[in-house]
Amino acid sequence: MKRSVKLSRFASPPFILVIGYLLIIALGTLLLMLPVANHSGHAPHWIDSLFTSVSAACVTGLVVVDVDSTYTMFGETVILVLMQLGGLGFMTLATLFALLLGRRLSLKDRLLLKEAINADSMEGIVRIIRKVLIFSFTIEAIAAVVLALRWMREMPVGQAIYYGIFHSVSLFNNGGFDLFGTSFQQYAGDFVFNMIASVLVISGGLGFLVLSDLFDFRRTRRLSLHSKMVLSVSGVLIAIGALVIFIFEFTNARTLGALNWEGKVYGAVFQSVSTRSSGTSTVDISGLRQASQFFIMLLMIIGASPGSTGGGIKTTTFLLMVGALIAVMRGQKEIVFFRHRVPKDIMMRALTIIVLALFIFSIVVILLLMTEDAPFLSLAFEAASAIGTVGLSVGVTPGLSDAGKLIICVTMFIGRIGPLTIAYAIRPRSTKTLYRRPEGHIVIG
């Protein structure tokens, strides 16, 4: 009996998700170490291959080596596949193959899918996944064509098509990888690129449940409470982020100051969108003023939305805490959004996620301060970028020590899987309490 209890814990959906991502990372590391994956024919140091694999599978985009000059097309294709697996989730893509083969999903498969996309129930889970896959591959294909047509003006047709596919997958999955070496700084004033890239990043960061709702909106003419909250808070964060970056960097010659008015607007908006978890940029992140870097850190920790291709504490978690703050200040006992009361167990879960994330972030910064010789803000920025699986960097990442690289690898993994999911994966089996203890009164504030 005890053995079956132990086995059931290790067969739980959170545990399987953790093991699944670890296996994908391990396979990616081995493939990137093959001579055929590297231009020199000699694999980089194992820890650099591991770092790249973790960064791609966890759709972060932090790099310790230049992707285009280090990896061959085979190596870049491995990175592309890792980003697609990490963004959509290996269970989502496994469902695609199961559907193509006509196989019915078991109850265990459906439980895994529910955990993977943060759904409330298993009801209609396969239908949701089917719609998400159709939407994802369609928008990636359209964006790849548009980007390829744009780049055909400045590079050979074959290279333009390849770049279009790679960057479409990278942007939609919030992967953060690019083949230009300086991200997309040369396209700061390019309307076509900024529009397509922003649509891809926002679409990937909204979450599978929201994409499914939007997919059905023409038929149902309604959105769920979750979708309303995600769309509203995402819009507000992007708008506020763009305004703050525009004001802070308007006269900074190293970033927006060197651009015309149109370029300043595009740069501010795209950089705000990118903090959702994209990790790409059209300005030099290391050239940002410290106030801008700190503000972007906060946006990166918030991250994308639940069940999306991005990380962070998630937009709805942030909105719930804001709602709780407002409710307490107004003396209200209930937290209400769009005429719906938020259950207390969800509020406790949101509070747990925030506390865990901030605790992990603090520990990571302390460890980096012990192992690296770099300014505090720079190391804190890298830690926020890793835990939010964003990928923006002020240039510290390539110079990290081996210990620092391992710390960031673990942080990216926690950021992608989610601290609460990892906690559920390793927690001992809970037992039901058959009694309630007396209520105590504690003085706070």
Tab-separated table of C-alpha atoms in Angstrom:
chain	number	residue	atom	x	y	z
A	1	MET	CA	0.000	0.000	0.000
A	2	LYS	CA	2.796	2.429	0.909
A	3	ARG	CA	4.593	1.643	-2.333
A	4	SER	CA	1.494	2.422	-4.427
A	5	VAL	CA	1.065	5.731	-2.624
A	6	LYS	CA	4.694	6.640	-3.389
A	7	LEU	CA	4.329	5.613	-7.045
A	8	SER	CA	1.126	7.632	-7.432
A	9	ARG	CA	2.955	10.745	-6.249
A	10	PHE	CA	5.699	10.259	-8.829
A	11	ALA	CA	3.061	9.712	-11.525
A	12	SER	CA	1.328	13.024	-10.758
A	13	PRO	CA	0.886	15.501	-13.648
A	14	PRO	CA	3.247	18.136	-12.121
A	15	PHE	CA	5.983	15.530	-11.638
A	16	ILE	CA	5.607	14.205	-15.198
A	17	LEU	CA	5.766	17.763	-16.588
A	18	VAL	CA	8.981	18.446	-14.666
A	19	ILE	CA	10.581	15.186	-15.843
A	20	GLY	CA	9.390	15.795	-19.411
A	21	TYR	CA	11.083	19.194	-19.615
A	22	LEU	CA	14.258	17.803	-18.043
A	23	LEU	CA	14.416	15.075	-20.696
A	24	ILE	CA	13.869	17.604	-23.501
A	25	ILE	CA	16.671	19.792	-22.100
A	26	ALA	CA	19.020	16.805	-21.811
A	27	LEU	CA	18.320	15.714	-25.394
A	28	GLY	CA	18.783	19.284	-26.648
A	29	THR	CA	22.129	19.540	-24.849
A	30	LEU	CA	23.397	16.327	-26.432
A	31	LEU	CA	22.309	17.417	-29.927
A	32	LEU	CA	23.937	20.851	-29.555
A	33	MET	CA	27.203	19.174	-28.542
A	34	LEU	CA	27.399	17.182	-31.784
A	35	PRO	CA	30.112	18.375	-34.230
A	36	VAL	CA	27.458	18.773	-36.956
A	37	ALA	CA	25.723	21.392	-34.812
A	38	ASN	CA	28.733	23.718	-34.617
A	39	HIS	CA	30.557	25.732	-37.277
A	40	SER	CA	33.995	24.862	-35.935
A	41	GLY	CA	33.198	21.170	-35.835
A	42	HIS	CA	34.042	21.200	-32.138
A	43	ALA	CA	31.331	21.428	-29.544
A	44	PRO	CA	31.394	24.403	-27.141
A	45	HIS	CA	31.943	23.675	-23.459
A	46	TRP	CA	29.205	21.368	-22.160
A	47	ILE	CA	27.851	24.013	-19.853
A	48	ASP	CA	27.364	26.418	-22.766
A	49	SER	CA	25.407	23.753	-24.662
A	50	LEU	CA	23.359	23.064	-21.534
A	51	PHE	CA	22.703	26.779	-21.040
A	52	THR	CA	21.535	27.190	-24.656
A	53	SER	CA	19.301	24.117	-24.409
A	54	VAL	CA	17.709	25.298	-21.153
A	55	SER	CA	17.245	28.803	-22.540
A	56	ALA	CA	15.547	27.473	-25.692
A	57	ALA	CA	13.380	24.823	-24.018
A	58	CYS	CA	12.346	27.304	-21.326
A	59	VAL	CA	11.727	29.930	-24.064
A	60	THR	CA	13.955	32.509	-22.393
A	61	GLY	CA	16.533	33.672	-24.930
A	62	LEU	CA	19.488	34.389	-22.673
A	63	VAL	CA	22.659	33.300	-24.472
A	64	VAL	CA	26.300	32.798	-23.553
A	65	VAL	CA	27.466	32.325	-27.165
A	66	ASP	CA	26.455	34.040	-30.405
A	67	VAL	CA	23.885	31.748	-32.024
A	68	ASP	CA	24.534	32.545	-35.692
A	69	SER	CA	28.340	32.360	-35.530
A	70	THR	CA	28.447	29.310	-33.217
A	71	TYR	CA	25.764	26.968	-34.522
A	72	THR	CA	25.182	25.532	-37.988
A	73	MET	CA	21.733	25.272	-39.536
A	74	PHE	CA	21.380	21.890	-37.789
A	75	GLY	CA	22.169	23.478	-34.427
A	76	GLU	CA	19.810	26.392	-35.089
A	77	THR	CA	17.078	23.919	-36.085
A	78	VAL	CA	17.565	22.125	-32.763
A	79	ILE	CA	17.094	25.470	-31.002
A	80	LEU	CA	13.980	26.170	-33.101
A	81	VAL	CA	12.439	22.794	-32.196
A	82	LEU	CA	13.280	23.318	-28.516
A	83	MET	CA	11.545	26.701	-28.594
A	84	GLN	CA	8.455	25.189	-30.202
A	85	LEU	CA	8.383	22.350	-27.683
A	86	GLY	CA	8.993	24.711	-24.782
A	87	GLY	CA	6.492	27.305	-25.965
A	88	LEU	CA	3.490	25.168	-26.847
A	89	GLY	CA	4.463	22.448	-24.387
A	90	PHE	CA	5.517	18.915	-25.155
A	91	MET	CA	2.118	17.552	-24.043
A	92	THR	CA	0.321	19.894	-26.447
A	93	LEU	CA	2.435	18.723	-29.373
A	94	ALA	CA	2.113	15.098	-28.232
A	95	THR	CA	-1.650	15.609	-28.431
A	96	LEU	CA	-1.248	16.790	-32.016
A	97	PHE	CA	0.487	13.548	-33.000
A	98	ALA	CA	-2.095	11.495	-31.110
A	99	LEU	CA	-4.920	13.234	-32.969
A	100	LEU	CA	-3.161	12.776	-36.318
A	101	LEU	CA	-2.781	9.059	-35.587
A	102	GLY	CA	-6.419	8.805	-34.526
A	103	ARG	CA	-5.552	7.716	-30.967
A	104	ARG	CA	-7.951	8.517	-28.113
A	105	LEU	CA	-6.466	10.305	-25.132
A	106	SER	CA	-6.533	8.542	-21.792
A	107	LEU	CA	-7.656	10.132	-18.532
A	108	LYS	CA	-3.986	10.525	-17.544
A	109	ASP	CA	-3.250	12.350	-20.817
A	110	ARG	CA	-6.121	14.735	-20.174
A	111	LEU	CA	-4.926	15.394	-16.628
A	112	LEU	CA	-1.483	16.253	-18.005
A	113	LEU	CA	-2.987	18.613	-20.574
A	114	LYS	CA	-5.082	20.290	-17.887
A	115	GLU	CA	-1.952	20.873	-15.808
A	116	ALA	CA	0.069	22.009	-18.833
A	117	ILE	CA	-2.322	24.794	-19.875
A	118	ASN	CA	-3.552	25.682	-16.351
A	119	ALA	CA	-7.148	24.809	-17.214
A	120	ASP	CA	-9.783	24.627	-14.448
A	121	SER	CA	-11.169	21.287	-15.614
A	122	MET	CA	-10.731	18.564	-18.213
A	123	GLU	CA	-14.023	19.458	-19.894
A	124	GLY	CA	-13.419	20.158	-23.594
A	125	ILE	CA	-9.633	20.030	-23.083
A	126	VAL	CA	-8.930	18.290	-26.403
A	127	ARG	CA	-11.127	20.757	-28.264
A	128	ILE	CA	-9.218	23.653	-26.685
A	129	ILE	CA	-5.854	22.132	-27.622
A	130	ARG	CA	-7.016	21.554	-31.204
A	131	LYS	CA	-8.047	25.213	-31.578
A	132	VAL	CA	-4.828	26.434	-29.994
A	133	LEU	CA	-2.699	24.345	-32.347
A	134	ILE	CA	-4.605	25.592	-35.396
A	135	PHE	CA	-4.298	29.213	-34.253
A	136	SER	CA	-0.622	28.898	-33.300
A	137	PHE	CA	0.603	27.250	-36.490
A	138	THR	CA	-1.543	29.541	-38.648
A	139	ILE	CA	-0.219	32.759	-37.124
A	140	GLU	CA	3.359	31.432	-37.179
A	141	ALA	CA	3.015	30.552	-40.881
A	142	ILE	CA	1.491	33.911	-41.852
A	143	ALA	CA	4.117	35.832	-39.886
A	144	ALA	CA	6.912	33.733	-41.409
A	145	VAL	CA	5.713	34.621	-44.910
A	146	VAL	CA	5.438	38.349	-44.136
A	147	LEU	CA	8.856	38.474	-42.468
A	148	ALA	CA	10.434	36.503	-45.328
A	149	LEU	CA	8.990	38.927	-47.885
A	150	ARG	CA	10.321	41.835	-45.820
A	151	TRP	CA	13.827	40.348	-45.585
A	152	MET	CA	14.004	39.362	-49.259
A	153	ARG	CA	14.863	43.011	-49.912
A	154	GLU	CA	18.167	42.668	-48.064
A	155	MET	CA	19.206	38.983	-48.218
A	156	PRO	CA	18.956	35.962	-50.570
A	157	VAL	CA	15.517	34.346	-50.927
A	158	GLY	CA	16.500	31.082	-49.190
A	159	GLN	CA	18.028	32.899	-46.240
A	160	ALA	CA	15.024	35.225	-45.986
A	161	ILE	CA	12.615	32.268	-45.829
A	162	TYR	CA	14.758	30.552	-43.204
A	163	TYR	CA	15.008	33.735	-41.137
A	164	GLY	CA	11.257	34.250	-41.445
A	165	ILE	CA	10.487	30.778	-40.090
A	166	PHE	CA	13.076	30.896	-37.294
A	167	HIS	CA	12.082	34.323	-35.995
A	168	SER	CA	8.358	33.683	-36.355
A	169	VAL	CA	8.676	30.636	-34.090
A	170	SER	CA	10.998	32.514	-31.730
A	171	LEU	CA	8.711	35.528	-31.377
A	172	PHE	CA	5.406	33.646	-31.051
A	173	ASN	CA	6.836	31.254	-28.467
A	174	ASN	CA	8.510	34.164	-26.668
A	175	GLY	CA	11.804	32.357	-27.262
A	176	GLY	CA	14.019	35.424	-27.409
A	177	PHE	CA	16.552	33.925	-29.860
A	178	ASP	CA	17.621	35.782	-33.002
A	179	LEU	CA	20.140	35.269	-35.793
A	180	PHE	CA	21.260	38.887	-36.136
A	181	GLY	CA	23.559	39.050	-33.121
A	182	THR	CA	22.200	42.419	-31.943
A	183	SER	CA	18.568	41.303	-31.679
A	184	PHE	CA	16.459	43.590	-33.929
A	185	GLN	CA	18.060	46.971	-33.263
A	186	GLN	CA	18.368	47.741	-36.999
A	187	TYR	CA	14.570	47.506	-37.313
A	188	ALA	CA	13.686	49.988	-34.586
A	189	GLY	CA	11.904	52.260	-37.065
A	190	ASP	CA	10.527	49.531	-39.355
A	191	PHE	CA	6.713	49.521	-39.181
A	192	VAL	CA	6.218	46.077	-40.768
A	193	PHE	CA	8.651	44.329	-38.452
A	194	ASN	CA	7.398	46.085	-35.305
A	195	MET	CA	3.770	45.299	-36.121
A	196	ILE	CA	4.327	41.614	-36.968
A	197	ALA	CA	6.722	41.033	-34.063
A	198	SER	CA	4.378	42.705	-31.557
A	199	VAL	CA	1.371	40.664	-32.738
A	200	LEU	CA	3.389	37.448	-32.430
A	201	VAL	CA	4.679	38.230	-28.928
A	202	ILE	CA	1.284	39.367	-27.635
A	203	SER	CA	-0.521	36.365	-29.149
A	204	GLY	CA	1.936	33.918	-27.620
A	205	GLY	CA	1.809	35.635	-24.239
A	206	LEU	CA	-1.989	35.714	-23.835
A	207	GLY	CA	-2.344	32.031	-23.001
A	208	PHE	CA	-4.067	29.025	-24.535
A	209	LEU	CA	-7.398	29.584	-22.774
A	210	VAL	CA	-7.603	33.182	-23.996
A	211	LEU	CA	-6.658	32.136	-27.544
A	212	SER	CA	-9.440	29.541	-27.432
A	213	ASP	CA	-11.914	32.164	-26.224
A	214	LEU	CA	-10.892	34.580	-28.980
A	215	PHE	CA	-11.123	31.743	-31.499
A	216	ASP	CA	-14.793	31.217	-30.527
A	217	PHE	CA	-15.687	34.891	-30.011
A	218	ARG	CA	-17.316	35.375	-33.431
A	219	ARG	CA	-19.707	32.531	-32.580
A	220	THR	CA	-20.295	33.050	-28.852
A	221	ARG	CA	-19.941	36.832	-28.593
A	222	ARG	CA	-18.700	36.484	-25.035
A	223	LEU	CA	-15.462	36.076	-23.123
A	224	SER	CA	-14.762	34.243	-19.894
A	225	LEU	CA	-13.790	36.130	-16.735
A	226	HIS	CA	-10.232	34.832	-17.144
A	227	SER	CA	-9.980	36.195	-20.695
A	228	LYS	CA	-11.391	39.578	-19.690
A	229	MET	CA	-8.861	39.886	-16.889
A	230	VAL	CA	-5.931	38.797	-19.076
A	231	LEU	CA	-6.802	41.119	-21.952
A	232	SER	CA	-7.439	44.115	-19.700
A	233	VAL	CA	-4.311	43.796	-17.537
A	234	SER	CA	-2.110	42.966	-20.543
A	235	GLY	CA	-3.334	46.056	-22.399
A	236	VAL	CA	-2.810	48.309	-19.376
A	237	LEU	CA	0.685	46.951	-18.669
A	238	ILE	CA	1.774	47.367	-22.295
A	239	ALA	CA	0.410	50.928	-22.435
A	240	ILE	CA	1.976	51.965	-19.114
A	241	GLY	CA	5.253	50.279	-20.013
A	242	ALA	CA	5.444	52.030	-23.378
A	243	LEU	CA	4.670	55.417	-21.822
A	244	VAL	CA	7.241	55.042	-19.036
A	245	ILE	CA	9.989	53.823	-21.403
A	246	PHE	CA	9.168	56.615	-23.862
A	247	ILE	CA	9.459	59.285	-21.132
A	248	PHE	CA	12.559	57.833	-19.451
A	249	GLU	CA	14.467	57.186	-22.700
A	250	PHE	CA	13.274	60.092	-24.869
A	251	THR	CA	16.548	62.000	-24.597
A	252	ASN	CA	18.874	59.015	-24.110
A	253	ALA	CA	21.229	59.031	-27.126
A	254	ARG	CA	22.071	55.344	-26.576
A	255	THR	CA	18.447	54.220	-27.016
A	256	LEU	CA	15.417	56.238	-28.174
A	257	GLY	CA	17.201	59.576	-28.285
A	258	ALA	CA	18.949	58.691	-31.567
A	259	LEU	CA	15.650	57.833	-33.329
A	260	ASN	CA	13.050	60.055	-35.007
A	261	TRP	CA	9.573	60.444	-33.490
A	262	GLU	CA	8.227	57.410	-35.300
A	263	GLY	CA	11.173	55.298	-34.195
A	264	LYS	CA	10.810	56.489	-30.592
A	265	VAL	CA	7.169	55.356	-30.512
A	266	TYR	CA	7.910	52.003	-32.156
A	267	GLY	CA	10.877	51.415	-29.850
A	268	ALA	CA	8.952	52.237	-26.667
A	269	VAL	CA	5.949	50.095	-27.618
A	270	PHE	CA	7.994	47.099	-28.759
A	271	GLN	CA	10.210	47.180	-25.687
A	272	SER	CA	7.130	47.251	-23.474
A	273	VAL	CA	5.624	44.327	-25.407
A	274	SER	CA	8.930	42.440	-25.214
A	275	THR	CA	8.930	42.512	-21.405
A	276	ARG	CA	5.861	40.227	-21.521
A	277	SER	CA	8.440	37.424	-22.017
A	278	SER	CA	9.760	37.870	-25.551
A	279	GLY	CA	13.341	38.835	-24.752
A	280	THR	CA	13.950	40.524	-28.093
A	281	SER	CA	14.700	44.221	-28.412
A	282	THR	CA	15.041	47.059	-30.899
A	283	VAL	CA	17.178	49.179	-28.554
A	284	ASP	CA	20.400	48.518	-26.677
A	285	ILE	CA	19.237	47.192	-23.276
A	286	SER	CA	22.616	47.905	-21.689
A	287	GLY	CA	22.225	51.539	-22.784
A	288	LEU	CA	18.949	52.052	-20.929
A	289	ARG	CA	18.949	54.364	-17.949
A	290	GLN	CA	18.930	52.605	-14.584
A	291	ALA	CA	15.374	53.780	-13.880
A	292	SER	CA	14.232	52.131	-17.119
A	293	GLN	CA	16.118	48.933	-16.346
A	294	PHE	CA	14.547	48.698	-12.890
A	295	PHE	CA	11.071	49.358	-14.281
A	296	ILE	CA	11.570	46.685	-16.961
A	297	MET	CA	12.674	44.292	-14.194
A	298	LEU	CA	9.280	44.704	-12.551
A	299	LEU	CA	7.476	44.040	-15.843
A	300	MET	CA	9.616	40.940	-16.482
A	301	ILE	CA	8.776	39.489	-13.062
A	302	ILE	CA	5.057	39.950	-13.827
A	303	GLY	CA	5.612	38.218	-17.178
A	304	ALA	CA	2.983	36.767	-19.484
A	305	SER	CA	-0.395	35.136	-18.785
A	306	PRO	CA	-1.238	31.668	-17.413
A	307	GLY	CA	-0.993	28.772	-19.862
A	308	SER	CA	0.990	30.859	-22.336
A	309	THR	CA	4.412	30.558	-23.924
A	310	GLY	CA	5.836	33.002	-21.373
A	311	GLY	CA	6.854	32.913	-17.722
A	312	GLY	CA	6.765	35.213	-14.701
A	313	ILE	CA	4.268	35.285	-11.839
A	314	LYS	CA	1.633	35.857	-14.554
A	315	THR	CA	-0.615	38.840	-15.284
A	316	THR	CA	-3.698	37.476	-13.505
A	317	THR	CA	-1.699	36.823	-10.329
A	318	PHE	CA	-0.509	40.421	-10.377
A	319	LEU	CA	-4.050	41.708	-10.995
A	320	LEU	CA	-5.436	39.624	-8.125
A	321	MET	CA	-2.909	41.134	-5.739
A	322	VAL	CA	-3.768	44.631	-6.942
A	323	GLY	CA	-7.451	43.802	-6.418
A	324	ALA	CA	-6.716	42.508	-2.912
A	325	LEU	CA	-4.780	45.681	-2.089
A	326	ILE	CA	-7.629	47.907	-3.264
A	327	ALA	CA	-10.217	45.802	-1.400
A	328	VAL	CA	-8.285	45.975	1.888
A	329	MET	CA	-7.757	49.742	1.558
A	330	ARG	CA	-11.494	50.204	0.941
A	331	GLY	CA	-12.476	47.927	3.826
A	332	GLN	CA	-14.144	45.404	1.525
A	333	LYS	CA	-14.234	41.689	2.408
A	334	GLU	CA	-14.569	40.422	-1.158
A	335	ILE	CA	-12.423	40.914	-4.249
A	336	VAL	CA	-14.560	41.481	-7.331
A	337	PHE	CA	-13.644	41.644	-11.026
A	338	PHE	CA	-16.219	42.143	-13.771
A	339	ARG	CA	-19.051	41.449	-11.255
A	340	HIS	CA	-17.515	38.139	-10.215
A	341	ARG	CA	-16.237	37.359	-6.715
A	342	VAL	CA	-12.790	35.730	-6.513
A	343	PRO	CA	-12.705	32.582	-4.311
A	344	LYS	CA	-10.354	32.645	-1.324
A	345	ASP	CA	-8.445	29.529	-2.421
A	346	ILE	CA	-7.446	31.255	-5.683
A	347	MET	CA	-6.292	34.301	-3.713
A	348	MET	CA	-4.176	32.067	-1.461
A	349	ARG	CA	-2.681	30.387	-4.535
A	350	ALA	CA	-1.852	33.792	-6.074
A	351	LEU	CA	-0.242	34.977	-2.835
A	352	THR	CA	1.802	31.758	-2.649
A	353	ILE	CA	3.064	32.216	-6.220
A	354	ILE	CA	4.158	35.809	-5.559
A	355	VAL	CA	5.911	34.974	-2.283
A	356	LEU	CA	7.678	31.967	-3.832
A	357	ALA	CA	8.754	33.959	-6.898
A	358	LEU	CA	10.121	36.863	-4.857
A	359	PHE	CA	11.873	34.455	-2.481
A	360	ILE	CA	13.515	32.585	-5.382
A	361	PHE	CA	14.434	35.873	-7.072
A	362	SER	CA	16.098	37.124	-3.873
A	363	ILE	CA	18.041	33.882	-3.406
A	364	VAL	CA	19.221	33.946	-7.041
A	365	VAL	CA	20.425	37.552	-6.768
A	366	ILE	CA	22.320	36.747	-3.561
A	367	LEU	CA	23.976	33.705	-5.168
A	368	LEU	CA	24.955	35.705	-8.254
A	369	LEU	CA	26.438	38.429	-6.065
A	370	MET	CA	28.579	35.738	-4.442
A	371	THR	CA	29.783	34.156	-7.703
A	372	GLU	CA	29.984	37.093	-10.139
A	373	ASP	CA	31.890	40.365	-10.283
A	374	ALA	CA	29.227	42.684	-11.705
A	375	PRO	CA	27.022	45.577	-10.474
A	376	PHE	CA	24.016	44.700	-8.328
A	377	LEU	CA	21.424	46.081	-10.762
A	378	SER	CA	22.921	44.168	-13.687
A	379	LEU	CA	22.815	40.858	-11.815
A	380	ALA	CA	19.305	41.568	-10.508
A	381	PHE	CA	18.217	42.330	-14.095
A	382	GLU	CA	19.595	38.975	-15.327
A	383	ALA	CA	17.874	37.158	-12.454
A	384	ALA	CA	14.539	38.839	-13.224
A	385	SER	CA	14.965	38.028	-16.910
A	386	ALA	CA	15.636	34.366	-16.078
A	387	ILE	CA	12.786	33.846	-13.628
A	388	GLY	CA	10.402	35.623	-15.995
A	389	THR	CA	11.833	33.579	-18.929
A	390	VAL	CA	12.153	36.870	-20.789
A	391	GLY	CA	15.701	36.829	-22.133
A	392	LEU	CA	16.504	40.539	-22.053
A	393	SER	CA	20.070	41.158	-20.908
A	394	VAL	CA	22.301	44.094	-20.070
A	395	GLY	CA	25.279	42.112	-21.366
A	396	VAL	CA	26.280	40.230	-18.230
A	397	THR	CA	25.224	36.724	-19.342
A	398	PRO	CA	28.151	35.855	-21.687
A	399	GLY	CA	30.647	36.675	-18.937
A	400	LEU	CA	29.047	34.538	-16.231
A	401	SER	CA	31.174	31.971	-14.433
A	402	ASP	CA	30.244	28.300	-14.688
A	403	ALA	CA	28.534	28.563	-11.300
A	404	GLY	CA	26.623	31.633	-12.465
A	405	LYS	CA	25.493	29.832	-15.631
A	406	LEU	CA	24.177	26.902	-13.596
A	407	ILE	CA	22.330	29.276	-11.278
A	408	ILE	CA	20.666	30.985	-14.241
A	409	CYS	CA	19.841	27.574	-15.810
A	410	VAL	CA	18.001	26.476	-12.674
A	411	THR	CA	16.240	29.847	-12.486
A	412	MET	CA	15.056	29.637	-16.104
A	413	PHE	CA	13.748	26.128	-15.489
A	414	ILE	CA	11.833	27.202	-12.381
A	415	GLY	CA	10.478	30.224	-14.242
A	416	ARG	CA	9.165	28.107	-17.132
A	417	ILE	CA	7.648	25.272	-15.102
A	418	GLY	CA	6.424	27.566	-12.344
A	419	PRO	CA	7.537	27.468	-8.696
A	420	LEU	CA	4.147	26.177	-7.550
A	421	THR	CA	4.134	23.332	-10.093
A	422	ILE	CA	7.603	22.276	-8.968
A	423	ALA	CA	6.453	22.452	-5.339
A	424	TYR	CA	3.481	20.222	-6.183
A	425	ALA	CA	5.797	17.807	-8.019
A	426	ILE	CA	8.079	17.215	-5.035
A	427	ARG	CA	5.666	17.630	-2.115
A	428	PRO	CA	4.778	14.611	0.027
A	429	ARG	CA	1.298	13.179	-0.360
A	430	SER	CA	-1.144	15.349	1.606
A	431	THR	CA	-3.503	13.834	4.157
A	432	LYS	CA	-6.966	15.147	4.853
A	433	THR	CA	-7.373	16.853	8.222
A	434	LEU	CA	-10.506	15.610	10.006
A	435	TYR	CA	-10.694	18.486	12.465
A	436	ARG	CA	-10.410	22.293	12.640
A	437	ARG	CA	-8.157	24.062	15.092
A	438	PRO	CA	-9.374	27.064	17.113
A	439	GLU	CA	-9.043	30.427	15.389
A	440	GLY	CA	-6.253	32.674	16.634
A	441	HIS	CA	-5.884	36.446	16.462
A	442	ILE	CA	-2.601	38.023	15.357
A	443	VAL	CA	-1.667	41.699	15.276
A	444	ILE	CA	-0.242	42.811	11.898
A	445	GLY	CA	0.614	46.103	10.183
